[in-house]
Amino acid sequence: MSLSATTAPPSPAAPPSPDLPSRQRRGRLLNHLDVKYSPYLYIAPFFLIFGAFGLYPMVRTAWMSLHDWDMIGEHSFIGFDNYTRLFSDEYFWNALVNTFGIFALSTIPQLLLALFLANLLNRTFLRAKTFFRMAIFMPNVVSVAAVAIVFGMLFQREFGLFNWLLGLVGVDPVDWDGQRWSSWFAISSMVNWRWTGYNTLILLAGMQAIPKDLYEAAEIDGAGPWRQFWQITLPMLKPTFTFVVILSTIGGMQLFTEPLLFANGNILGGSQREFQTLAMYMYEMGISNLNTAGYGAAVAWAIFMIIVVVSLFNFLLVRRSAK
Amino acid sequence: MISASQRLWRTSPLTYVALVLAALLSIYPFYYMLVIGSRSLDSINDVPPPLTPGNAFGDNFGRVLDNDAANFLTGMMNSIIVSSVVTLSVVLTGSLAGFAFAKLRFRGSNALLLAIIVTMMIPTQMGLIPLWGMMQDLRWYDTLYAVTVPFLVSAFGVFMMRQYASQAISDELIEAGRVDGASTFRIYWSIVLPALRPAAGVLGLLTFMETWNSFIWPYAILTPENPTLQVSLSFLSYAYYTDYSQVFAATAIGTIPLVIVFLVFGRQIIGGIMEGAVKS
């Protein structure tokens, strides 16, 4: 029995089952399709959703800006009229000046302070490093809305902490949201408080990437801390610093929540538009007033252009000055 | 004798003074939120201003809950739903696309990745006005779809996951999966996703914080009847701007969840931000 079994020729009646090759073929085909095309499936969600809700609205903003566009009814093509209108629109210029004023008051002290703090945190033998890093970054965790509400109270005219402190040194109470410079100052302080720590961490990361032996060599050559900071840290930090400057530019040009809440929700930004920013003006024209949506879209594109120009200008400035 | 490097990197007491001062300034407004939020309404206008917490937090928060203009609980619920859904989706779609860009070969992948990086530089506010119109057409005005769906994917998420995947996952590991006959999706699910966990954690935390705190779009598209937490806070502060103890109790409650998340995961979050900065 066992003999016959071992000597029996392979039974001709049992050829490889007929569906096996086709299954194998199908398997190989599926595998081929999987390797070749499935990557597109994996990146598809990003492109579909971003295309529909990110890219398309942006292109449509451009299209709308060439029209006299009413969100509820009519729209007629008017070419670049919305853009030429910007030049003679005093509210637009007012918003532009406000935005740049607040931008300067927040970005410059903020970056200097961040540079200073990052330099302190970059000490090798610093104790409680993690504690300091976390504490300084904490403000970025709170929502802008909460920051604006808390600072709004601190800057209150009658009972605010800042006016009380000023009173201690004999200065009259300031009507913080009643004048241009004071409202700019108040809004900038919210931005500074919220973003200094974030920028400190980014700059610190850049500093830690600088090779330590550069400093040791400089030390041996007799260069003091200041010289090392100017001649090693700053030049080597240039790429990171540029990154931070551009990030602040994009944020600063789009400032919206702080001034809006500082004005208790008034989109005009104070009774005389003392602190209406470009983003608020865009919102006023494009969303608060539905019948001027086309003009609001032109403001949106103007903001974008301004961001590009200012970023480019800052980029060149940083590159040149840190040479 | 101390070496040059030790002399160079030692820390003077003045450094600590400056850092402690910076830390105090950073933390003070949180404390101030608790001080005002726990004081009775008439004591907050005292001169000098109150500097220590009171015991009226419960009362103040009770007034928040009774305040029909703000719909605080609805806002809290909505924020939890929206932030969770967005976070989950950004991490999943980001890791899937990041895996594809880092480890799979397909035609046009470089150009597509470049397109994603470019979109990271365009401010999202640019599309706000037409997006508002689109939501009207879709009948999504004042619904959670409007504040969720557009944010289900993130260019930054894709980019960050790609960076991490290309260094954390070896090609051999993927090859081994293929030899065992696993499909690409299976390789993603059982090999890649677990390996991406640290980066996914940081991305998830950052996304959650950002979504929880986003303001301008929810403010534009939601009504006070159906707000997110931030929108609710803003309406609370407009309508009752004299009742600061109520507003601050609400602000504190709305901030505490994030502060707790940050205290628990702060190390990772900070690590993620600093790493992202060096690589970009």
XYZ file of C-alpha atoms in Angstrom:
603
model
C 0.000 0.000 0.000
C 2.606 2.342 1.028
C 4.712 1.140 -1.868
C 2.055 1.826 -4.405
C 1.509 5.155 -2.915
C 5.137 6.183 -3.201
C 5.675 4.798 -6.634
C 2.491 5.973 -8.145
C 3.152 8.532 -10.833
C 1.694 11.888 -10.207
C -1.916 11.417 -10.932
C -2.833 12.977 -14.220
C -6.310 13.371 -12.899
C -5.129 15.944 -10.389
C -3.633 18.802 -12.366
C -2.996 21.998 -10.481
C -6.460 23.251 -9.702
C -7.635 25.318 -12.646
C -8.507 28.404 -10.624
C -5.126 28.654 -8.914
C -3.195 30.374 -11.693
C -5.989 32.815 -12.285
C -6.187 33.505 -8.592
C -2.453 33.972 -8.535
C -2.696 36.216 -11.548
C -5.457 38.194 -9.946
C -3.401 38.413 -6.765
C -0.414 39.661 -8.673
C -2.530 42.170 -10.556
C -4.056 43.441 -7.316
C -0.629 43.665 -5.813
C 0.600 45.588 -8.814
C -2.352 47.977 -8.662
C -1.837 48.337 -4.932
C 1.840 49.260 -5.233
C 1.358 51.521 -8.203
C -1.841 53.379 -7.425
C -2.686 53.125 -3.738
C -0.321 56.011 -2.814
C -2.692 58.316 -4.662
C -5.525 57.109 -2.448
C -3.488 57.988 0.644
C -2.792 61.531 -0.399
C -6.249 62.037 -1.907
C -8.025 63.155 1.298
C -5.650 66.079 1.684
C -5.987 67.260 -1.881
C -9.754 66.791 -2.022
C -10.551 68.669 1.161
C -7.870 71.288 0.773
C -8.892 71.787 -2.842
C -12.538 72.288 -1.972
C -12.226 74.390 1.185
C -8.776 75.952 0.889
C -7.653 76.459 -2.663
C -11.006 76.959 -4.355
C -12.149 79.754 -2.003
C -8.810 81.474 -2.500
C -9.169 81.454 -6.275
C -12.764 82.492 -5.909
C -11.663 85.446 -3.785
C -9.687 86.671 -6.782
C -12.673 86.153 -9.081
C -15.038 87.936 -6.706
C -12.657 90.847 -6.333
C -13.138 91.647 -10.024
C -16.889 91.985 -9.555
C -19.382 94.234 -7.921
C -20.481 91.247 -5.863
C -23.533 91.101 -3.658
C -23.598 87.931 -1.572
C -27.393 87.751 -1.806
C -28.079 88.875 -5.343
C -26.406 90.466 -8.322
C -22.801 90.477 -9.412
C -21.425 92.273 -12.410
C -17.896 92.247 -13.776
C -16.055 95.505 -13.155
C -12.407 94.604 -13.766
C -9.939 96.213 -11.386
C -12.285 98.920 -10.120
C -12.329 97.429 -6.614
C -8.552 97.665 -6.483
C -8.358 101.250 -7.725
C -11.043 102.132 -5.217
C -8.707 100.946 -2.448
C -6.291 103.773 -3.193
C -8.800 106.492 -2.431
C -10.489 104.683 0.453
C -9.476 106.499 3.619
C -10.772 103.693 5.846
C -8.507 101.260 4.044
C -5.486 103.515 4.599
C -6.525 104.006 8.188
C -6.628 100.219 8.675
C -3.282 99.886 6.948
C -1.637 102.444 9.239
C -3.182 100.805 12.311
C -2.023 97.360 11.242
C 1.542 98.537 10.671
C 1.577 100.501 13.911
C 0.442 97.532 15.977
C 2.736 95.256 13.990
C 5.787 97.388 14.754
C 4.866 97.761 18.433
C 4.444 94.030 18.818
C 7.039 92.466 16.545
C 10.129 94.515 17.362
C 10.086 94.331 21.187
C 8.823 90.786 21.004
C 11.661 89.494 18.866
C 14.295 91.362 20.864
C 12.899 89.951 24.079
C 12.679 86.457 22.571
C 16.293 86.708 21.455
C 17.331 87.772 24.949
C 15.370 84.992 26.668
C 16.534 82.337 24.238
C 20.106 83.377 24.899
C 19.524 82.974 28.643
C 17.869 79.590 28.210
C 20.724 78.402 26.038
C 23.077 78.058 29.035
C 24.274 74.497 29.446
C 24.287 74.508 33.215
C 20.864 76.062 33.640
C 18.760 74.455 36.332
C 15.019 73.815 35.890
C 15.319 74.187 32.120
C 12.047 72.430 31.373
C 10.187 74.513 33.939
C 11.338 77.797 32.404
C 10.621 76.638 28.872
C 7.129 75.538 29.794
C 6.352 78.649 31.824
C 7.429 80.957 29.030
C 5.417 79.018 26.462
C 2.249 78.849 28.600
C 0.681 82.076 27.231
C 0.506 80.486 23.800
C -1.743 77.765 25.197
C -4.563 80.172 26.147
C -7.014 81.176 23.470
C -6.778 84.624 21.930
C -10.312 85.254 23.103
C -9.372 84.639 26.720
C -6.218 86.756 26.395
C -8.177 89.624 24.913
C -10.799 89.456 27.664
C -8.220 89.343 30.466
C -6.141 92.165 29.025
C -9.293 94.130 28.337
C -9.932 94.094 32.078
C -6.327 94.949 32.929
C -6.564 97.968 30.610
C -9.920 99.106 31.904
C -10.143 102.842 32.508
C -11.785 102.962 35.928
C -10.652 99.909 37.823
C -7.979 98.316 35.648
C -4.727 97.148 37.152
C -2.544 99.175 34.777
C -4.231 102.475 35.532
C -3.991 101.681 39.223
C -0.253 101.042 38.848
C 0.116 104.283 36.907
C -1.758 106.028 39.683
C 0.798 104.754 42.205
C 3.535 106.644 40.382
C 1.323 109.696 39.983
C 0.251 109.330 36.356
C -3.353 110.132 35.408
C -5.519 107.222 34.280
C -5.316 106.516 30.561
C -8.391 105.986 28.427
C -6.798 102.964 26.755
C -9.349 102.341 24.023
C -10.038 106.006 23.385
C -6.874 107.018 21.571
C -4.753 105.680 18.842
C -1.395 105.204 20.514
C -2.832 103.828 23.738
C -5.072 101.301 21.988
C -2.178 100.216 19.780
C -0.065 99.779 22.866
C -2.728 97.727 24.655
C -3.327 95.444 21.665
C 0.404 94.997 21.066
C 0.899 93.983 24.665
C -1.582 91.127 24.171
C 0.287 89.971 21.073
C 3.642 90.286 22.808
C 2.466 88.383 25.835
C 1.038 85.540 23.782
C 3.866 85.087 21.247
C 7.165 85.962 22.931
C 7.516 82.503 24.460
C 6.747 80.739 21.211
C 9.405 82.732 19.368
C 11.840 82.169 22.217
C 11.524 78.407 21.771
C 12.050 78.584 18.019
C 15.124 80.791 18.431
C 16.409 78.543 21.207
C 16.118 75.550 18.891
C 18.179 77.460 16.333
C 20.802 78.373 18.941
C 21.170 74.799 20.085
C 21.965 73.738 16.552
C 25.066 75.975 16.560
C 28.202 73.862 17.167
C 29.572 74.487 20.659
C 33.221 74.318 19.600
C 32.784 77.603 17.725
C 32.235 79.267 21.081
C 35.093 77.416 22.706
C 37.452 78.500 19.967
C 36.271 82.088 20.340
C 36.709 81.869 24.095
C 40.278 80.699 23.703
C 40.866 83.600 21.318
C 39.702 85.876 24.114
C 36.290 86.940 22.785
C 33.870 87.950 25.549
C 30.187 86.960 25.751
C 29.002 90.016 23.827
C 31.397 89.511 20.978
C 30.456 85.859 20.817
C 26.797 86.788 20.680
C 27.305 89.301 17.870
C 29.835 87.370 15.860
C 28.755 83.764 16.317
C 25.187 83.468 17.614
C 23.532 86.140 15.474
C 25.111 85.219 12.135
C 24.539 81.507 12.683
C 20.973 82.160 13.751
C 20.098 83.974 10.545
C 17.932 81.252 8.926
C 15.919 80.692 12.109
C 15.565 84.414 12.685
C 14.319 84.925 9.140
C 11.771 82.172 9.685
C 10.542 83.808 12.886
C 10.346 87.255 11.277
C 8.286 85.961 8.371
C 5.992 84.031 10.683
C 5.434 87.190 12.744
C 4.768 89.197 9.600
C 2.080 86.802 8.430
C 0.504 86.809 11.885
C 0.782 90.567 12.355
C -0.807 91.452 9.037
C -3.801 89.231 9.857
C -4.415 90.499 13.371
C -8.132 90.260 14.117
C -9.283 88.747 17.401
C -7.356 90.971 19.835
C -8.561 94.300 18.398
C -12.089 92.964 17.856
C -12.514 91.876 21.449
C -10.723 94.964 22.726
C -13.505 96.895 20.977
C -16.148 94.664 22.616
C -17.044 93.121 19.287
C -17.287 96.348 17.330
C -15.866 95.561 13.903
C -15.002 99.255 13.368
C -12.333 99.085 16.090
C -13.158 102.041 18.307
C -15.542 104.925 17.737
C -13.151 106.655 15.322
C -11.710 103.399 13.926
C -8.630 104.064 16.059
C -7.567 100.433 15.968
C -9.407 98.808 13.095
C -6.945 96.446 11.412
C -6.873 95.291 7.788
C -8.376 91.912 8.689
C -11.206 93.682 10.531
C -11.797 95.921 7.541
C -11.915 92.876 5.277
C -14.459 91.311 7.606
C -16.507 94.506 7.709
C -16.621 94.798 3.929
C -16.865 91.108 3.037
C -18.957 89.507 5.762
C -20.652 92.172 7.888
C -21.869 93.975 4.744
C -22.959 91.274 2.351
C -23.506 93.652 -0.559
C -19.843 94.689 -0.719
C -18.404 91.153 -0.789
C -16.499 91.888 -4.006
C -14.771 94.843 -2.425
C -14.029 92.776 0.686
C -12.401 90.174 -1.564
C -10.200 92.896 -3.044
C -9.163 93.861 0.498
C -8.307 90.194 1.138
C -6.033 90.070 -1.894
C -4.496 93.389 -0.936
C -3.637 91.907 2.470
C -2.042 88.946 0.749
C 0.054 91.222 -1.492
C 1.103 93.272 1.522
C 2.153 90.107 3.352
C 4.264 89.031 0.386
C 5.909 92.452 0.024
C 6.558 92.941 3.750
C 7.883 89.376 4.133
C 10.228 89.893 1.211
C 11.370 93.226 2.605
C 11.963 91.732 6.052
C 13.735 88.770 4.527
C 16.182 91.045 2.721
C 16.576 93.214 5.803
C 17.455 90.278 8.039
C 19.855 88.850 5.501
C 21.648 92.122 5.044
C 21.825 93.260 8.651
C 23.114 89.980 10.021
C 25.869 89.665 7.458
C 40.755 75.063 37.305
C 37.606 75.297 35.229
C 37.776 74.714 31.518
C 36.966 77.309 28.903
C 33.650 75.697 28.063
C 32.590 75.539 31.700
C 33.371 79.199 32.193
C 31.492 79.992 29.009
C 28.288 78.168 29.845
C 27.930 78.762 33.540
C 24.876 80.621 34.680
C 24.959 83.801 36.690
C 22.309 84.560 39.344
C 21.173 87.462 37.187
C 20.104 84.962 34.531
C 17.815 83.291 37.031
C 16.368 86.622 38.130
C 15.506 87.493 34.533
C 14.038 84.073 33.824
C 11.951 83.986 36.996
C 10.604 87.435 36.126
C 9.698 86.273 32.616
C 8.029 83.161 34.019
C 5.999 85.239 36.491
C 4.836 87.628 33.772
C 3.842 84.641 31.653
C 1.833 82.999 34.387
C 0.314 86.072 36.061
C -2.718 86.506 33.741
C -3.742 82.910 34.461
C -3.626 83.712 38.140
C -5.493 86.955 37.543
C -8.233 84.973 35.782
C -8.645 82.906 38.931
C -8.545 85.964 41.208
C -11.322 87.825 39.400
C -13.264 84.664 38.600
C -13.458 83.773 42.280
C -14.399 87.231 43.585
C -17.859 88.616 44.096
C -18.906 91.201 41.563
C -18.703 94.218 43.880
C -15.273 93.381 45.275
C -13.529 93.395 41.896
C -13.912 97.136 41.495
C -12.160 97.820 44.788
C -9.216 100.158 44.937
C -6.550 98.802 45.228
C -7.569 95.954 42.873
C -7.860 92.534 44.537
C -4.698 90.453 44.356
C -5.769 87.194 45.971
C -8.496 84.687 45.064
C -11.882 84.893 46.794
C -14.462 82.184 47.397
C -17.238 83.069 44.948
C -16.106 80.891 42.048
C -19.116 78.603 42.367
C -21.572 81.517 42.358
C -19.894 83.132 39.373
C -19.840 79.946 37.399
C -23.472 79.349 38.295
C -24.300 82.703 36.683
C -22.388 81.607 33.585
C -24.548 78.510 33.298
C -27.726 80.539 33.782
C -26.702 83.063 31.150
C -28.873 82.394 28.102
C -26.959 84.806 25.901
C -23.757 82.766 25.962
C -24.865 79.107 25.822
C -21.679 78.138 27.593
C -22.402 74.416 27.929
C -23.366 74.105 24.276
C -20.127 75.877 23.446
C -18.112 73.522 25.612
C -19.774 70.462 24.062
C -19.320 71.795 20.529
C -15.652 72.569 21.139
C -15.031 69.078 22.479
C -16.723 67.466 19.473
C -15.112 69.669 16.841
C -11.604 69.537 18.332
C -11.704 65.744 18.742
C -12.965 65.050 15.237
C -10.497 67.461 13.634
C -7.580 66.088 15.659
C -8.345 62.479 14.805
C -8.730 63.276 11.137
C -5.609 65.448 10.857
C -3.499 62.739 12.474
C -4.922 59.932 10.300
C -4.887 61.761 6.967
C -1.528 63.339 7.818
C 0.143 60.054 8.687
C -1.360 58.304 5.658
C -0.158 60.978 3.244
C 3.130 61.432 5.105
C 3.787 57.686 4.826
C 3.014 57.778 1.104
C 5.367 60.708 0.501
C 8.162 59.302 2.645
C 8.128 55.622 1.763
C 6.186 54.928 -1.426
C 7.252 55.595 -4.972
C 4.716 57.138 -7.298
C 4.700 59.432 -10.272
C 4.558 63.124 -9.422
C 5.233 62.673 -5.720
C 7.884 65.396 -5.563
C 5.716 67.956 -7.314
C 2.720 67.105 -5.125
C 4.786 67.401 -1.952
C 6.087 70.770 -3.100
C 2.501 71.886 -3.710
C 1.653 71.004 -0.108
C 4.632 72.931 1.249
C 3.671 75.996 -0.794
C 0.119 75.950 0.560
C 1.536 76.135 4.087
C 2.636 79.690 3.347
C -0.710 81.034 2.165
C -2.815 82.582 4.915
C -6.178 80.858 5.277
C -8.014 84.120 5.941
C -7.648 84.787 2.213
C -10.550 82.531 1.367
C -12.836 83.581 4.205
C -15.410 85.557 2.236
C -16.179 82.977 -0.489
C -16.031 80.194 2.089
C -18.750 81.999 3.981
C -20.840 82.061 0.809
C -20.116 78.401 0.105
C -21.391 77.445 3.550
C -24.642 79.264 2.830
C -25.001 77.331 -0.438
C -24.288 74.027 1.298
C -26.772 74.984 4.035
C -23.979 74.525 6.557
C -24.312 77.987 8.116
C -24.450 77.678 11.910
C -23.725 73.932 11.858
C -20.740 72.033 13.160
C -19.981 70.840 9.614
C -18.899 74.362 8.768
C -16.289 74.488 11.530
C -15.137 70.882 11.129
C -15.016 69.753 7.505
C -12.670 72.447 6.099
C -10.097 71.621 8.795
C -10.061 67.830 8.524
C -6.702 67.962 6.746
C -3.608 70.040 7.378
C -0.628 70.744 5.146
C 1.571 71.127 8.211
C 0.385 67.709 9.419
C 1.307 65.998 6.160
C 4.692 67.681 6.087
C 5.513 66.909 9.711
C 4.541 63.242 9.344
C 6.564 62.923 6.171
C 9.660 64.296 7.893
C 9.245 61.948 10.795
C 8.390 58.868 8.715
C 11.378 59.244 6.417
C 13.819 59.020 9.310
C 11.941 56.839 11.807
C 10.936 53.998 9.486
C 13.514 51.944 7.615
C 12.871 50.777 4.086
C 13.740 47.237 5.165
C 10.779 47.214 7.512
C 8.413 48.062 4.655
C 10.146 45.509 2.412
C 9.702 42.807 5.048
C 6.001 43.573 5.182
C 5.737 43.248 1.421
C 7.581 39.903 1.385
C 5.077 38.623 3.929
C 2.365 39.526 1.445
C 0.845 42.444 3.328
C -1.032 45.039 1.320
C 0.193 48.625 1.425
C -2.655 49.667 3.656
C -1.931 46.804 6.002
C 1.707 47.870 6.177
C 0.532 51.370 7.064
C -1.888 50.169 9.693
C 0.233 47.578 11.484
C 3.796 48.766 10.905
C 3.897 52.466 10.035
C 1.196 53.937 12.234
C 2.572 52.398 15.449
C 6.059 53.626 14.551
C 4.735 57.140 13.952
C 3.123 57.322 17.372
C 5.443 59.930 18.961
C 5.050 62.374 16.077
C 1.322 61.635 15.869
C 1.035 62.509 19.547
C 2.665 65.897 19.133
C 0.685 66.668 15.985
C -2.497 65.636 17.762
C -1.805 67.893 20.752
C -0.930 70.890 18.594
C -3.999 70.354 16.419
C -6.273 69.996 19.406
C -4.978 73.214 20.962
C -5.251 75.111 17.713
C -8.781 73.922 16.985
C -9.942 74.536 20.545
C -8.626 78.086 20.347
C -9.630 79.042 16.806
C -11.771 82.120 16.673
C -12.330 84.096 13.480
C -14.012 81.394 11.409
C -16.347 80.007 14.106
C -17.180 83.618 14.964
C -18.142 84.305 11.347
C -20.168 81.162 10.713
C -21.826 80.270 14.051
C -24.610 82.064 15.894
C -24.691 82.730 19.658
C -27.264 79.932 19.961
C -24.818 77.301 18.730
C -21.298 78.583 19.481
C -17.933 77.019 20.105
C -16.386 77.822 23.455
C -14.372 80.791 22.172
C -17.396 82.313 20.450
C -19.416 81.783 23.604
C -16.731 83.587 25.645
C -16.751 86.518 23.261
C -20.522 86.933 23.450
C -20.379 86.598 27.211
C -17.893 89.426 27.372
C -19.844 91.744 25.040
C -23.213 91.297 26.608
C -22.105 91.328 30.221
C -18.932 93.272 30.032
C -19.493 94.791 33.428
C -19.887 91.363 35.073
C -16.220 90.514 34.933
C -16.355 87.900 37.656
C -18.813 85.914 35.559
C -16.751 86.323 32.385
C -13.519 85.377 34.140
C -15.021 82.306 35.761
C -16.067 81.175 32.279
C -12.674 82.011 30.788
C -10.922 80.069 33.524
C -13.132 77.000 33.049
C -12.599 77.215 29.294
C -8.817 77.444 29.715
C -8.292 74.815 32.420
C -8.631 71.773 30.103
C -5.862 73.072 27.859
C -3.626 74.038 30.753
C -3.965 70.522 32.164
C -3.170 68.977 28.790
C -0.175 71.265 28.575
C 1.082 70.491 32.070
C 0.895 66.764 31.333
C 2.273 66.781 27.791
C 4.180 70.084 27.789
C 7.575 68.427 27.398
C 6.504 66.652 24.214
C 4.736 69.710 22.834
C 7.787 71.903 23.355
C 10.049 69.209 21.945
C 7.831 68.985 18.870
C 7.815 72.736 18.302
C 11.571 73.048 18.683
C 12.260 70.094 16.424
C 9.905 71.412 13.790
C 11.732 74.732 13.867
C 15.153 73.294 13.191
C 14.026 71.168 10.301
C 11.935 73.687 8.404
